[in-house]
CSV table of C-alpha atoms in Angstrom, one decimal:
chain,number,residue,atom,x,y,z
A,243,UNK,CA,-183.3,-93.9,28.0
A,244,UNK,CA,-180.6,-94.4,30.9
A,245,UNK,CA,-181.3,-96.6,33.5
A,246,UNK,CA,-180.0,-95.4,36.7
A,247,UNK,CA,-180.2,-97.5,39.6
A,248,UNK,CA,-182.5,-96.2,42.8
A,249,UNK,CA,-179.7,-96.5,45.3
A,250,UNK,CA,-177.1,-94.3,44.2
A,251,UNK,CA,-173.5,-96.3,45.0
A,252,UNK,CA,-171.9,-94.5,47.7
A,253,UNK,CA,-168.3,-94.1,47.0
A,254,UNK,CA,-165.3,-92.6,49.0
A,255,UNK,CA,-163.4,-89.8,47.4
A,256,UNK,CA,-159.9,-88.9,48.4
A,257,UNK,CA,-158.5,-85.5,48.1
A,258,UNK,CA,-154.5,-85.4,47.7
A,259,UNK,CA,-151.7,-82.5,47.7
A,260,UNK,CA,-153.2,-79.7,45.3
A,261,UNK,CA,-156.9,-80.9,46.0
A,262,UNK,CA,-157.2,-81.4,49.6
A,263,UNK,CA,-156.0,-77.7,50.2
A,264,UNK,CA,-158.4,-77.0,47.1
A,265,UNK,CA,-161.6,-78.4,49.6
A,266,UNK,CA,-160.3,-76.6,52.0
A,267,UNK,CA,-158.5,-79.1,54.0
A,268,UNK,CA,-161.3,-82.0,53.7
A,269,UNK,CA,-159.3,-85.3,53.0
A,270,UNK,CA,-161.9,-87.4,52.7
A,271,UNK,CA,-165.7,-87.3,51.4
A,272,UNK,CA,-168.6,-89.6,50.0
A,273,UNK,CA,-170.8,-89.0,47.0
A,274,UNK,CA,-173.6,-90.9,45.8
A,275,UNK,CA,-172.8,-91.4,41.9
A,276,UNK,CA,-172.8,-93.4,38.9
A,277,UNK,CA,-169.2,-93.0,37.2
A,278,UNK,CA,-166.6,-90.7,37.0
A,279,UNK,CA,-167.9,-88.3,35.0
A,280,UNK,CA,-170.6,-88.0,37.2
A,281,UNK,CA,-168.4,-87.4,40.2
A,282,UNK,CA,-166.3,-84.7,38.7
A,283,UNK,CA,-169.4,-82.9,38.1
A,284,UNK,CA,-170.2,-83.4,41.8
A,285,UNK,CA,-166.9,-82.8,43.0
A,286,UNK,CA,-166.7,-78.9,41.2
A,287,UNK,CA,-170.5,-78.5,42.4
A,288,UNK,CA,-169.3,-79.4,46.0
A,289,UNK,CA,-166.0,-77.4,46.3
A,290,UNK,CA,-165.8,-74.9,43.1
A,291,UNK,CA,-162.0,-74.8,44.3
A,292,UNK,CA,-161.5,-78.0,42.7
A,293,UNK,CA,-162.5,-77.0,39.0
A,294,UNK,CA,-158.6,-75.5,38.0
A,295,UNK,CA,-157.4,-78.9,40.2
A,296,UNK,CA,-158.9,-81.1,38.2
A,297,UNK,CA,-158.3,-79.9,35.0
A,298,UNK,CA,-154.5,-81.6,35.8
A,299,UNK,CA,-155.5,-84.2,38.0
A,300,UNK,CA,-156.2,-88.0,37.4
A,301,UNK,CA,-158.4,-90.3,38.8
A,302,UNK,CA,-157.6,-93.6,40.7
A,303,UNK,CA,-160.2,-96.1,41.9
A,304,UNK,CA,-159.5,-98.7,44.5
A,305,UNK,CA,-155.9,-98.0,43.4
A,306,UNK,CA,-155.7,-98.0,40.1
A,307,UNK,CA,-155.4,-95.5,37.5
A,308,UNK,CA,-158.8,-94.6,35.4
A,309,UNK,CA,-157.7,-93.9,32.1
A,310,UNK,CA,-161.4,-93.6,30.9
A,311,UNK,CA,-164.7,-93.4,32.4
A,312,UNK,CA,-165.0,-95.5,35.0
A,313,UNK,CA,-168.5,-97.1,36.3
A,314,UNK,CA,-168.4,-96.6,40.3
A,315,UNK,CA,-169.8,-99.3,42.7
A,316,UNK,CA,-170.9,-99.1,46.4
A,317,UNK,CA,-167.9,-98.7,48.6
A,318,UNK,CA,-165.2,-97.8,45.1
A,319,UNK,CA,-162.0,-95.8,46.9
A,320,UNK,CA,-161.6,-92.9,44.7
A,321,UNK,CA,-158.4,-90.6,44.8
A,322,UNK,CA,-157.8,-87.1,43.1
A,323,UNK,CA,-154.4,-87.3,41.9
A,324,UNK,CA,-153.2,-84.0,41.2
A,325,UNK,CA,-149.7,-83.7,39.0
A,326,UNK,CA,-147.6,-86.1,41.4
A,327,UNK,CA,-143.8,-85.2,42.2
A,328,UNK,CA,-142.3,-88.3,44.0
A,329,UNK,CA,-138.7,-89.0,44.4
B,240,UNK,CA,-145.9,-92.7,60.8
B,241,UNK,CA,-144.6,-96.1,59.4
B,242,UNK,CA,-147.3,-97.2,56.5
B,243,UNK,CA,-147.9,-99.7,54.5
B,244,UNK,CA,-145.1,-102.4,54.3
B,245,UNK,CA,-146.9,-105.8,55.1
B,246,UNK,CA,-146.6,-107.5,52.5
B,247,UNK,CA,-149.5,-109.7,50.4
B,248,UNK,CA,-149.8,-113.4,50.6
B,249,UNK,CA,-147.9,-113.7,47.4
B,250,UNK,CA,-145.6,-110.7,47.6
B,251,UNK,CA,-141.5,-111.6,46.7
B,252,UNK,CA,-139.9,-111.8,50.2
B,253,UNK,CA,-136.8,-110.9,48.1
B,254,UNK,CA,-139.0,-107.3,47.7
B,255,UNK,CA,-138.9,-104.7,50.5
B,256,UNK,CA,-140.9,-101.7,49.9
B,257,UNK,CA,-142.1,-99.6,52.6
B,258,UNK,CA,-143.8,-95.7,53.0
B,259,UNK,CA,-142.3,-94.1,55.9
B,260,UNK,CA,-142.5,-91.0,58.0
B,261,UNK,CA,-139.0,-91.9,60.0
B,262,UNK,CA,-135.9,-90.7,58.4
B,263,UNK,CA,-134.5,-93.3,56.1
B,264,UNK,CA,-131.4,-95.5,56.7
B,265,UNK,CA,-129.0,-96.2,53.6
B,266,UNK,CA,-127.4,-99.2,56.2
B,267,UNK,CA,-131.1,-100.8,56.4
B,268,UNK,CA,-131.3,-101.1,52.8
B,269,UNK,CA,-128.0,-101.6,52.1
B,270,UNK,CA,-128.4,-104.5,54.2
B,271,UNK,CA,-131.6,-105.8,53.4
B,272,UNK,CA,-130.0,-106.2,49.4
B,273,UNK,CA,-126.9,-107.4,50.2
B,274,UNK,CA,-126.7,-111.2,50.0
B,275,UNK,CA,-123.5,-114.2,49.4
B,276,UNK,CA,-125.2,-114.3,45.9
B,277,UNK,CA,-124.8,-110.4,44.8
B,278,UNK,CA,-121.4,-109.3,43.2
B,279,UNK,CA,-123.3,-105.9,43.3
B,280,UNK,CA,-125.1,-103.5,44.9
B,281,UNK,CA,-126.4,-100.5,43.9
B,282,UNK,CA,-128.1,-98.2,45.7
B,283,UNK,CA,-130.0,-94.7,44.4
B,284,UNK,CA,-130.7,-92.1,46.8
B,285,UNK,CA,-132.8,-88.9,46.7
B,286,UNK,CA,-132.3,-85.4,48.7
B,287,UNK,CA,-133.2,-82.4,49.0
B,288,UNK,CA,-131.3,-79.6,47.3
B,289,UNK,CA,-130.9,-75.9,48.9
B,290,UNK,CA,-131.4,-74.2,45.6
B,291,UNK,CA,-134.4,-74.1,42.8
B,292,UNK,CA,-134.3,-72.0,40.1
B,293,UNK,CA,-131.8,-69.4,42.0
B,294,UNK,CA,-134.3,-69.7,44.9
B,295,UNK,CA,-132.8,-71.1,48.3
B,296,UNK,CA,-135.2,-73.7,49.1
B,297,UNK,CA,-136.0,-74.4,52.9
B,298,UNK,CA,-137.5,-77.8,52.9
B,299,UNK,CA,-139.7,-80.4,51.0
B,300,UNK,CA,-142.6,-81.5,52.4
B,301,UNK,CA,-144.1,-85.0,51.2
B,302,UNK,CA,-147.7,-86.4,51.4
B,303,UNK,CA,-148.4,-90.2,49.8
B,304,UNK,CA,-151.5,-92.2,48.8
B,305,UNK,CA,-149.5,-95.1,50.8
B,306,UNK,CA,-151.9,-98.1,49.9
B,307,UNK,CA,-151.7,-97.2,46.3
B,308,UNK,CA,-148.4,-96.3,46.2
B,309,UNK,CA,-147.5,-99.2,48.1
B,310,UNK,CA,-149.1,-100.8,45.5
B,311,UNK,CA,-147.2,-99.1,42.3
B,312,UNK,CA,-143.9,-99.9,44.5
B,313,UNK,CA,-144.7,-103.5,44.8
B,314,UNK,CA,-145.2,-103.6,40.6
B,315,UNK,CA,-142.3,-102.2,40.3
B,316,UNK,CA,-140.4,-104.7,41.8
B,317,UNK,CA,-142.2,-107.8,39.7
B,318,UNK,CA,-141.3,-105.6,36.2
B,319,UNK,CA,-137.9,-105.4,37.6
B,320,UNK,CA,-137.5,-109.2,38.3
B,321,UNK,CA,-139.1,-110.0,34.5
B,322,UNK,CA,-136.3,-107.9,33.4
B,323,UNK,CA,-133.2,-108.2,34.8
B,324,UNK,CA,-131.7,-110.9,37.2
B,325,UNK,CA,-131.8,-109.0,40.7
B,326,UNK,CA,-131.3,-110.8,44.1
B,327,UNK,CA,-133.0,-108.6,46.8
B,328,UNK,CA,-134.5,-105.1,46.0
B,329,UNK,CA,-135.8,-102.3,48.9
B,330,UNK,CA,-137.7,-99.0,47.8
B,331,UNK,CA,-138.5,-96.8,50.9
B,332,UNK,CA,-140.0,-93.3,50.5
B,333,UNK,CA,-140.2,-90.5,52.9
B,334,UNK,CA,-143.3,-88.7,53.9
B,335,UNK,CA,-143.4,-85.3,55.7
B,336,UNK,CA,-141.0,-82.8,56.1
B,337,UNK,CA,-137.2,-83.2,54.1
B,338,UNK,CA,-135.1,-81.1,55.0
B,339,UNK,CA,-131.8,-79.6,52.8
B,340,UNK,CA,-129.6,-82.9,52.6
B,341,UNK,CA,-131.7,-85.7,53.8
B,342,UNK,CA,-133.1,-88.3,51.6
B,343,UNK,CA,-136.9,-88.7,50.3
B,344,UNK,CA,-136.1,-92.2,48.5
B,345,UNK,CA,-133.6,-94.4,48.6
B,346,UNK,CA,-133.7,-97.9,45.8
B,347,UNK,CA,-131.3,-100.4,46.5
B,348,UNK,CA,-131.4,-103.9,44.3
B,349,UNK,CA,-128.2,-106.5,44.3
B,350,UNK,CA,-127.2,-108.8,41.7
B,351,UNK,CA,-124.5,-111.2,40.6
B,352,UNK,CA,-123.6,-108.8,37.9
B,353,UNK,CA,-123.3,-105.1,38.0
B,354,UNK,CA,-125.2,-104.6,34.7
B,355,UNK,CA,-128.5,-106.0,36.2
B,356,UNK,CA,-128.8,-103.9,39.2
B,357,UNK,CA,-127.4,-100.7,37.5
B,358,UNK,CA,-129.8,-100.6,34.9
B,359,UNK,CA,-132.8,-102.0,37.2
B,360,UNK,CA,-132.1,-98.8,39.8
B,361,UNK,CA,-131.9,-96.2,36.4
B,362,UNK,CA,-135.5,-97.8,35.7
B,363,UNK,CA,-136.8,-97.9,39.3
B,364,UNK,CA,-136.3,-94.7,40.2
B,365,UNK,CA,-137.4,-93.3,36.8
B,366,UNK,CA,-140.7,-95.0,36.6
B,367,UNK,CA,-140.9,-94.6,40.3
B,368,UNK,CA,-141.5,-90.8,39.9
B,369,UNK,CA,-143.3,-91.2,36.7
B,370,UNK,CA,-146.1,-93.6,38.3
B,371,UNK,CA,-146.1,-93.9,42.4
B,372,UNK,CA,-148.8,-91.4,43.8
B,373,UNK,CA,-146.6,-88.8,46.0
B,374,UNK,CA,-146.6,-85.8,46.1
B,375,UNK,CA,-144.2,-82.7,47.3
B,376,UNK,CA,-144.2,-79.1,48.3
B,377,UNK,CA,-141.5,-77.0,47.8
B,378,UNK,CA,-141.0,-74.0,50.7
B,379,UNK,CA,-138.1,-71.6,49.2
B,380,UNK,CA,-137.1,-67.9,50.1
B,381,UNK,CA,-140.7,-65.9,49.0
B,382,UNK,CA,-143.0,-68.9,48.8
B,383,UNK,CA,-144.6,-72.8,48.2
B,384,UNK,CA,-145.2,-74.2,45.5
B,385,UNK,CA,-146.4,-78.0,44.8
B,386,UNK,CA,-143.9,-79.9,42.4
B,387,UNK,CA,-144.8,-81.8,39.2
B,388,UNK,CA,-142.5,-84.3,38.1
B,389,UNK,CA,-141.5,-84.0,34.3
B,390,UNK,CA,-143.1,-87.0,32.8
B,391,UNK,CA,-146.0,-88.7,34.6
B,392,UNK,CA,-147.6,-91.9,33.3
B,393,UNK,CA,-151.4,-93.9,34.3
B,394,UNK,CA,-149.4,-97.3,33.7
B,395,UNK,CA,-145.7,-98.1,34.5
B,396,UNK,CA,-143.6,-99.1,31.2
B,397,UNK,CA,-142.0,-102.1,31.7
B,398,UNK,CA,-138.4,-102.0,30.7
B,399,UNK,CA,-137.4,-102.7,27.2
B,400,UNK,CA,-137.8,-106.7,26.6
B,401,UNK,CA,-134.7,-108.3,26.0
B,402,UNK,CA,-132.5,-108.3,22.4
């Protein structure tokens, strides 16, 4: 059995570089979801355009890297990071 | 736009990174670094080439996460002081358009010996582009293409302790 929580945490998603043009132009966007996992299902349902995006891309929240699945909270900053070329 | 450069409560006042939309100014940091205490400066900067792959290339365009990168900037500069023995350091980055010949980054760090601040700058900029969110578009003769840097990392790697 998985407990999910009645309110859905609202979170902030961030679309960078590869992925904003990928939604179309749409830098910024809330979803109503549990973890990460979660949201990258949501994110392809939302904008299909991002499914070949985020094959490459990472995940931040609230500035940090995820390098696993990562539980979201009410209000979590989260940024597709596409391949990053600084410098 | 200028972005991003206030500094933290306990943010090194010896640390100057900023996220800029203004071209960048070697003097600034050159002069921000420089200090009766440095026998050295070094400074690193980055600029746009005309050519890619036997393409002519136009301009870069750059887009940032600023806060985070601000962020990964500001980390840099702590791994750098628990490494090496650097007086000031300044990291600016450019966002928006680069043209052929002007800079996207520019690293300057001072210290009393050369060794510090050469090998601190190598590491900077490397781990800079391996680690800071930012991003560029190339525009060359026939088309766009977004870059990818060679290595990219989650977490920065701290220099190589000591002996």
């Amino acid at each position: 059995v998985r407990l999910v929580p009645l309110a859905m945490p609202a979170v902030t998603v961030l679309y960078f570089a590869r992925a904003r043009e990928a939604t179309g132009g749409l830098v910024e966007e809330t979803f109503d979801v549990v973890d990460t996992d979660e949201l990258r299902v949501a994110l392809v349902k939302q904008h299909p355009g991002l499914e070949t995006v985020l094959r490459s891309a990472v995940l931040a929240v609230n500035q940090e890297y995820c390098v696993e699945t990562t539980a979201l909270r009410e209000r979590d900053e989260v940024a597709v990071i596409p391949p990053i070329s600084g410098g | 736009t200028r972005a991003m450069s206030a500094a933290p409560a306990d943010a090194d006042a010896r640390d100057h990174v900023e996220i800029t939309g203004s071209a960048l100014s070697l003097d600034a940091a050159y002069e921000f670094v420089r200090s009766p205490r440095a026998g050295a400066v070094v400074t690193f900067v980055g600029t746009t080439r005309d050519e890619f792959q036997g393409k002519r290339v136009d301009r870069l365009e750059y887009e940032c996460y600023a806060p985070m990168a601000v962020k990964k900037m500001r980390e840099l500069c702590g791994l750098m002081r628990g490494r090496w023995e650097v007086e000031n350091i300044h990291i600016a980055h450019r966002t928006g358009t680069v043209a052929v010949g002007e800079s996207s980054v520019i690293i300057a760090v001072s210290s009393a010996h050369r060794v510090a601040s050469l090998e601190a700058t190598r590491w900077c900029i490397d781990e800079l582009k391996a680690t800071v969110p930012i991003w560029k578009k190339e525009f060359f003769e026939g088309g766009e293409v977004w870059k990818e840097n060679e290595t990219q990392r989650r977490e920065i790697r701290p220099p190589e302790a000591v002996g």
